[in-house]
PDB file of C-alpha atoms in Angstrom:
ATOM      1  CA  MET L1323      19.856 -19.808 -64.354  1.00  0.00           C
ATOM      2  CA  ASN L1324      20.628 -23.343 -63.907  1.00  0.00           C
ATOM      3  CA  THR L1325      19.281 -26.159 -62.234  1.00  0.00           C
ATOM      4  CA  LEU L1326      22.156 -25.724 -59.319  1.00  0.00           C
ATOM      5  CA  GLN L1327      20.613 -22.236 -59.166  1.00  0.00           C
ATOM      6  CA  LYS L1328      16.555 -23.168 -58.795  1.00  0.00           C
ATOM      7  CA  ALA L1329      17.553 -25.945 -56.255  1.00  0.00           C
ATOM      8  CA  LEU L1330      19.562 -23.719 -53.892  1.00  0.00           C
ATOM      9  CA  ILE L1331      16.988 -20.562 -53.911  1.00  0.00           C
ATOM     10  CA  ALA L1332      14.263 -23.522 -52.815  1.00  0.00           C
ATOM     11  CA  LEU L1333      15.799 -24.735 -50.602  1.00  0.00           C
ATOM     12  CA  SER L1334      17.086 -20.787 -48.887  1.00  0.00           C
ATOM     13  CA  VAL L1335      12.929 -20.206 -49.147  1.00  0.00           C
ATOM     14  CA  GLY L1336      11.735 -23.780 -48.144  1.00  0.00           C
ATOM     15  CA  SER L1337      14.294 -22.975 -44.989  1.00  0.00           C
ATOM     16  CA  LEU L1338      12.801 -19.492 -44.159  1.00  0.00           C
ATOM     17  CA  LEU L1339       9.404 -20.146 -44.122  1.00  0.00           C
ATOM     18  CA  SER L1340      10.322 -23.612 -41.848  1.00  0.00           C
ATOM     19  CA  VAL L1341      12.358 -21.580 -39.272  1.00  0.00           C
ATOM     20  CA  SER L1342       8.574 -19.495 -38.505  1.00  0.00           C
ATOM     21  CA  ALA L1343       7.013 -22.205 -39.001  1.00  0.00           C
ATOM     22  CA  GLN L1344       8.952 -24.227 -36.267  1.00  0.00           C
ATOM     23  CA  ALA L1345       8.816 -21.393 -33.967  1.00  0.00           C
ATOM     24  CA  ALA L1346       4.694 -21.259 -34.063  1.00  0.00           C
ATOM     25  CA  VAL L1347       4.890 -24.676 -33.322  1.00  0.00           C
ATOM     26  CA  ASN L1348       7.449 -24.989 -30.351  1.00  0.00           C
ATOM     27  CA  TYR L1349       5.939 -22.170 -28.298  1.00  0.00           C
ATOM     28  CA  ALA L1350       7.879 -21.550 -25.269  1.00  0.00           C
ATOM     29  CA  GLY L1351       6.367 -19.897 -23.152  1.00  0.00           C
ATOM     30  CA  GLN L1352       6.418 -16.402 -21.873  1.00  0.00           C
ATOM     31  CA  PRO L1353       7.140 -14.966 -18.469  1.00  0.00           C
ATOM     32  CA  TYR L1354       6.239 -11.607 -17.259  1.00  0.00           C
ATOM     33  CA  VAL L1355       6.368  -9.158 -13.957  1.00  0.00           C
ATOM     34  CA  GLY L1356       4.318  -6.079 -12.959  1.00  0.00           C
ATOM     35  CA  VAL L1357       3.468  -3.935 -10.310  1.00  0.00           C
ATOM     36  CA  LYS L1358      -0.152  -3.057  -9.812  1.00  0.00           C
ATOM     37  CA  ALA L1359      -2.078   0.120  -7.168  1.00  0.00           C
ATOM     38  CA  GLY L1360      -5.812   0.387  -6.241  1.00  0.00           C
ATOM     39  CA  LYS L1361      -8.173  -0.133  -3.734  1.00  0.00           C
ATOM     40  CA  PHE L1362      -8.989  -3.068  -0.932  1.00  0.00           C
ATOM     41  CA  MET L1363     -12.456  -3.084  -0.278  1.00  0.00           C
ATOM     42  CA  VAL L1364     -13.223  -4.394   2.991  1.00  0.00           C
ATOM     43  CA  ASP L1365     -16.770  -5.422   4.431  1.00  0.00           C
ATOM     44  CA  ALA L1366     -16.743  -3.794   7.518  1.00  0.00           C
ATOM     45  CA  ASP L1367     -18.029  -0.655   9.096  1.00  0.00           C
ATOM     46  CA  ASP L1368     -15.358   0.572  11.307  1.00  0.00           C
ATOM     47  CA  LEU L1369     -12.694   0.241   8.799  1.00  0.00           C
ATOM     48  CA  ASP L1370     -11.893   2.104   6.126  1.00  0.00           C
ATOM     49  CA  ASP L1371     -10.493   0.976   2.219  1.00  0.00           C
ATOM     50  CA  PRO L1372      -7.631   1.109   2.290  1.00  0.00           C
ATOM     51  CA  THR L1373      -5.016   1.355  -0.895  1.00  0.00           C
ATOM     52  CA  ALA L1374      -3.538  -1.160  -2.257  1.00  0.00           C
ATOM     53  CA  TYR L1375      -0.085  -1.900  -3.876  1.00  0.00           C
ATOM     54  CA  GLY L1376       1.503  -4.754  -5.129  1.00  0.00           C
ATOM     55  CA  ILE L1377       3.700  -6.758  -7.226  1.00  0.00           C
ATOM     56  CA  TYR L1378       3.385  -9.754  -9.695  1.00  0.00           C
ATOM     57  CA  ALA L1379       4.785 -12.031 -12.283  1.00  0.00           C
ATOM     58  CA  GLY L1380       3.273 -15.314 -14.051  1.00  0.00           C
ATOM     59  CA  TYR L1381       4.244 -17.390 -16.425  1.00  0.00           C
ATOM     60  CA  ASN L1382       2.671 -18.371 -19.564  1.00  0.00           C
ATOM     61  CA  PHE L1383       2.248 -21.487 -21.171  1.00  0.00           C
ATOM     62  CA  ASP L1384       0.405 -20.655 -24.115  1.00  0.00           C
ATOM     63  CA  PRO L1385      -1.902 -17.134 -25.567  1.00  0.00           C
ATOM     64  CA  ASN L1386      -5.020 -18.770 -23.338  1.00  0.00           C
ATOM     65  CA  PHE L1387      -3.303 -20.533 -19.877  1.00  0.00           C
ATOM     66  CA  GLY L1388      -0.970 -19.431 -17.536  1.00  0.00           C
ATOM     67  CA  ALA L1389       0.299 -18.934 -13.437  1.00  0.00           C
ATOM     68  CA  GLU L1390       0.916 -16.247 -11.241  1.00  0.00           C
ATOM     69  CA  VAL L1391       1.933 -15.051  -8.125  1.00  0.00           C
ATOM     70  CA  GLU L1392       1.158 -11.755  -6.753  1.00  0.00           C
ATOM     71  CA  TYR L1393       1.515 -10.355  -3.568  1.00  0.00           C
ATOM     72  CA  VAL L1394      -0.695  -6.897  -2.680  1.00  0.00           C
ATOM     73  CA  GLY L1395      -0.072  -4.771   0.635  1.00  0.00           C
ATOM     74  CA  SER L1396      -1.711  -1.808   1.883  1.00  0.00           C
ATOM     75  CA  SER L1397      -1.111   1.451   3.396  1.00  0.00           C
ATOM     76  CA  ASP L1398      -1.648   2.120   7.195  1.00  0.00           C
ATOM     77  CA  THR L1399      -5.465   3.263   7.015  1.00  0.00           C
ATOM     78  CA  ASP L1400      -7.961   4.581   9.969  1.00  0.00           C
ATOM     79  CA  ILE L1401     -10.119   2.534  12.020  1.00  0.00           C
ATOM     80  CA  ASP L1402     -13.152   4.716  12.841  1.00  0.00           C
ATOM     81  CA  THR L1403     -13.651   3.684  16.842  1.00  0.00           C
ATOM     82  CA  GLY L1404     -16.096   6.870  17.023  1.00  0.00           C
ATOM     83  CA  THR L1405     -14.438   8.645  20.023  1.00  0.00           C
ATOM     84  CA  ARG L1406     -11.124  10.899  20.269  1.00  0.00           C
ATOM     85  CA  LEU L1407     -10.416   9.370  22.804  1.00  0.00           C
ATOM     86  CA  LEU L1408      -8.961   5.510  21.097  1.00  0.00           C
ATOM     87  CA  LYS L1409      -7.133   5.518  18.008  1.00  0.00           C
ATOM     88  CA  GLY L1410      -6.760   2.949  15.659  1.00  0.00           C
ATOM     89  CA  GLU L1411      -5.107   1.919  12.570  1.00  0.00           C
ATOM     90  CA  TYR L1412      -4.647  -1.247  10.431  1.00  0.00           C
ATOM     91  CA  ASP L1413      -2.935  -2.696   7.390  1.00  0.00           C
ATOM     92  CA  LEU L1414      -3.637  -5.718   5.070  1.00  0.00           C
ATOM     93  CA  LYS L1415      -1.913  -7.705   3.199  1.00  0.00           C
ATOM     94  CA  THR L1416      -2.387 -10.432   1.007  1.00  0.00           C
ATOM     95  CA  TYR L1417      -0.403 -13.357  -0.815  1.00  0.00           C
ATOM     96  CA  GLY L1418      -1.734 -14.949  -3.535  1.00  0.00           C
ATOM     97  CA  ALA L1419      -0.723 -18.131  -6.557  1.00  0.00           C
ATOM     98  CA  TYR L1420      -3.111 -18.596  -9.460  1.00  0.00           C
ATOM     99  CA  GLY L1421      -4.258 -20.330 -12.857  1.00  0.00           C
ATOM    100  CA  THR L1422      -4.782 -17.953 -15.319  1.00  0.00           C
ATOM    101  CA  TYR L1423      -7.562 -18.068 -18.824  1.00  0.00           C
ATOM    102  CA  ARG L1424      -6.786 -15.575 -21.175  1.00  0.00           C
ATOM    103  CA  TYR L1425      -9.257 -15.185 -24.330  1.00  0.00           C
ATOM    104  CA  GLN L1426      -7.507 -12.758 -26.469  1.00  0.00           C
ATOM    105  CA  PHE L1427     -10.089 -10.274 -28.647  1.00  0.00           C
ATOM    106  CA  PRO L1428      -9.387 -10.694 -32.621  1.00  0.00           C
ATOM    107  CA  ASN L1429      -7.784  -8.360 -34.490  1.00  0.00           C
ATOM    108  CA  THR L1430      -7.032  -5.744 -31.466  1.00  0.00           C
ATOM    109  CA  GLY L1431      -4.999  -5.623 -28.431  1.00  0.00           C
ATOM    110  CA  LEU L1432      -7.655  -6.136 -25.614  1.00  0.00           C
ATOM    111  CA  TYR L1433      -8.053  -9.510 -23.669  1.00  0.00           C
ATOM    112  CA  ALA L1434      -9.738 -11.021 -20.980  1.00  0.00           C
ATOM    113  CA  LYS L1435      -8.725 -12.584 -17.844  1.00  0.00           C
ATOM    114  CA  GLY L1436      -9.626 -14.555 -15.473  1.00  0.00           C
ATOM    115  CA  LYS L1437      -7.773 -16.007 -11.921  1.00  0.00           C
ATOM    116  CA  LEU L1438      -8.499 -18.862  -9.872  1.00  0.00           C
ATOM    117  CA  GLY L1439      -6.646 -20.334  -7.328  1.00  0.00           C
ATOM    118  CA  PHE L1440      -5.464 -20.067  -3.264  1.00  0.00           C
ATOM    119  CA  ALA L1441      -4.556 -16.555  -1.616  1.00  0.00           C
ATOM    120  CA  LYS L1442      -4.299 -15.725   1.926  1.00  0.00           C
ATOM    121  CA  ALA L1443      -4.748 -12.659   4.009  1.00  0.00           C
ATOM    122  CA  GLU L1444      -2.942 -10.920   6.985  1.00  0.00           C
ATOM    123  CA  ILE L1445      -4.732  -8.104   9.059  1.00  0.00           C
ATOM    124  CA  ASP L1446      -2.179  -5.889  11.416  1.00  0.00           C
ATOM    125  CA  ALA L1447      -4.730  -3.660  13.838  1.00  0.00           C
ATOM    126  CA  SER L1448      -4.125  -1.539  16.457  1.00  0.00           C
ATOM    127  CA  LEU L1449      -5.618   0.948  18.888  1.00  0.00           C
ATOM    128  CA  SER L1450      -3.675   3.752  20.889  1.00  0.00           C
ATOM    129  CA  ASP L1451      -5.794   5.515  24.178  1.00  0.00           C
ATOM    130  CA  VAL L1452      -5.017   9.188  24.743  1.00  0.00           C
ATOM    131  CA  LEU L1453      -3.417   7.750  27.666  1.00  0.00           C
ATOM    132  CA  GLY L1454      -0.149   5.679  25.695  1.00  0.00           C
ATOM    133  CA  ASN L1455      -1.670   2.594  26.480  1.00  0.00           C
ATOM    134  CA  THR L1456      -1.660   0.369  22.623  1.00  0.00           C
ATOM    135  CA  ILE L1457      -3.707  -2.982  21.691  1.00  0.00           C
ATOM    136  CA  SER L1458      -1.777  -4.904  19.038  1.00  0.00           C
ATOM    137  CA  GLU L1459      -3.379  -7.969  16.692  1.00  0.00           C
ATOM    138  CA  SER L1460      -3.187  -9.618  14.271  1.00  0.00           C
ATOM    139  CA  ASP L1461      -5.219 -11.850  12.345  1.00  0.00           C
ATOM    140  CA  SER L1462      -5.315 -14.176   8.611  1.00  0.00           C
ATOM    141  CA  ASP L1463      -7.945 -16.158   6.367  1.00  0.00           C
ATOM    142  CA  SER L1464      -6.097 -18.047   3.727  1.00  0.00           C
ATOM    143  CA  GLY L1465      -8.717 -19.812   0.980  1.00  0.00           C
ATOM    144  CA  VAL L1466      -9.766 -20.113  -2.823  1.00  0.00           C
ATOM    145  CA  ALA L1467      -9.711 -16.792  -4.155  1.00  0.00           C
ATOM    146  CA  GLY L1468      -9.998 -15.835  -7.807  1.00  0.00           C
ATOM    147  CA  GLY L1469     -10.549 -12.668 -10.570  1.00  0.00           C
ATOM    148  CA  ILE L1470     -11.585 -11.224 -13.826  1.00  0.00           C
ATOM    149  CA  GLY L1471     -10.027  -8.510 -15.781  1.00  0.00           C
ATOM    150  CA  LEU L1472      -9.478  -6.684 -18.869  1.00  0.00           C
ATOM    151  CA  GLY L1473      -5.759  -5.945 -20.316  1.00  0.00           C
ATOM    152  CA  TYR L1474      -4.459  -4.362 -23.182  1.00  0.00           C
ATOM    153  CA  ASN L1475      -1.470  -5.418 -25.015  1.00  0.00           C
ATOM    154  CA  PHE L1476       0.122  -2.271 -26.265  1.00  0.00           C
ATOM    155  CA  ASN L1477       2.895  -4.625 -27.940  1.00  0.00           C
ATOM    156  CA  PRO L1478       4.359  -8.011 -27.352  1.00  0.00           C
ATOM    157  CA  SER L1479       6.393  -7.211 -24.310  1.00  0.00           C
ATOM    158  CA  MET L1480       4.054  -4.777 -22.538  1.00  0.00           C
ATOM    159  CA  SER L1481       0.685  -4.811 -21.101  1.00  0.00           C
ATOM    160  CA  VAL L1482      -1.898  -3.074 -18.580  1.00  0.00           C
ATOM    161  CA  GLU L1483      -4.481  -4.744 -16.996  1.00  0.00           C
ATOM    162  CA  ALA L1484      -7.974  -4.143 -14.574  1.00  0.00           C
ATOM    163  CA  GLU L1485      -8.931  -6.332 -12.531  1.00  0.00           C
ATOM    164  CA  TYR L1486     -11.405  -7.567  -9.408  1.00  0.00           C
ATOM    165  CA  ASP L1487     -10.302 -10.052  -7.398  1.00  0.00           C
ATOM    166  CA  TYR L1488     -12.437 -11.866  -4.598  1.00  0.00           C
ATOM    167  CA  VAL L1489      -8.953 -12.006  -2.053  1.00  0.00           C
ATOM    168  CA  ALA L1490     -10.864 -13.436   1.183  1.00  0.00           C
ATOM    169  CA  GLU L1491     -13.734 -13.565   3.463  1.00  0.00           C
ATOM    170  CA  ASP L1492     -14.978  -9.553   3.096  1.00  0.00           C
ATOM    171  CA  VAL L1493     -11.986  -8.542   1.166  1.00  0.00           C
ATOM    172  CA  THR L1494     -12.209  -7.731  -2.566  1.00  0.00           C
ATOM    173  CA  LEU L1495      -9.780  -6.055  -4.647  1.00  0.00           C
ATOM    174  CA  LEU L1496      -9.810  -3.554  -7.205  1.00  0.00           C
ATOM    175  CA  THR L1497      -6.125  -2.548  -9.772  1.00  0.00           C
ATOM    176  CA  LEU L1498      -4.556  -1.108 -12.309  1.00  0.00           C
ATOM    177  CA  GLY L1499      -1.095  -3.174 -13.796  1.00  0.00           C
ATOM    178  CA  ALA L1500       1.611  -2.969 -15.907  1.00  0.00           C
ATOM    179  CA  HIS L1501       3.775  -5.643 -16.716  1.00  0.00           C
ATOM    180  CA  ILE L1502       6.954  -6.363 -19.069  1.00  0.00           C
ATOM    181  CA  LYS L1503       7.134  -9.485 -21.288  1.00  0.00           C
ATOM    182  CA  PHE L1504      10.416 -11.400 -21.921  1.00  0.00           C
TER     183      PHE L1504
END
C-alpha cells in the first residue's frame, strides 16, 4: 500500500468514528406517545372506584429529563346511595402536565420514573329518583400532582410503564401504559 491509500483509509475510518461520536454529542431528544389503563382510587365511602383509560405524550430532552402531558378519563361508575329509590353515577377526568426524571438501571431495560407537575381533576355526577327527577352536579380541583413508576424498554422505540399517581385531593391513579418513541 502506498502512502495515499493509507491516508484515504485513515480518513475513512476517522470519518466513520466521528459520525457516531457526533450523534452522541448532538442528542436531539426523543418524542413519544402512549395509551394507559388502570383504576382511579377515590377516597369517598359512597363512590365506587372507576376504571381509568387515557392517552399521553412526552418528550425526553436527554436520557434522564423530559416533559409529559396526559388525559385520563373514566367509565361511568355507580354512586352507592344506600337506597333503591335513588340511583346515581359519576365519571372522572384528569388533565396533567409534568416534568419527568428517569433513572435507567445499568445493563437492563428497566428504569424508574418520577414526575411532578400540575393536574386538573373534574367530576360529573348525577342522581335520579324513581319518578325520573334528575340532579346533576360538576366539580373540579387543580393543583400540584406527581407520580412514581417502573418501566421497561423492550427496544429503543417501545416501552411499558406501571405508575402510581397522586392527581388531586382524595384522588389517586394506578395505571399500566405502553408507548412508542420516535
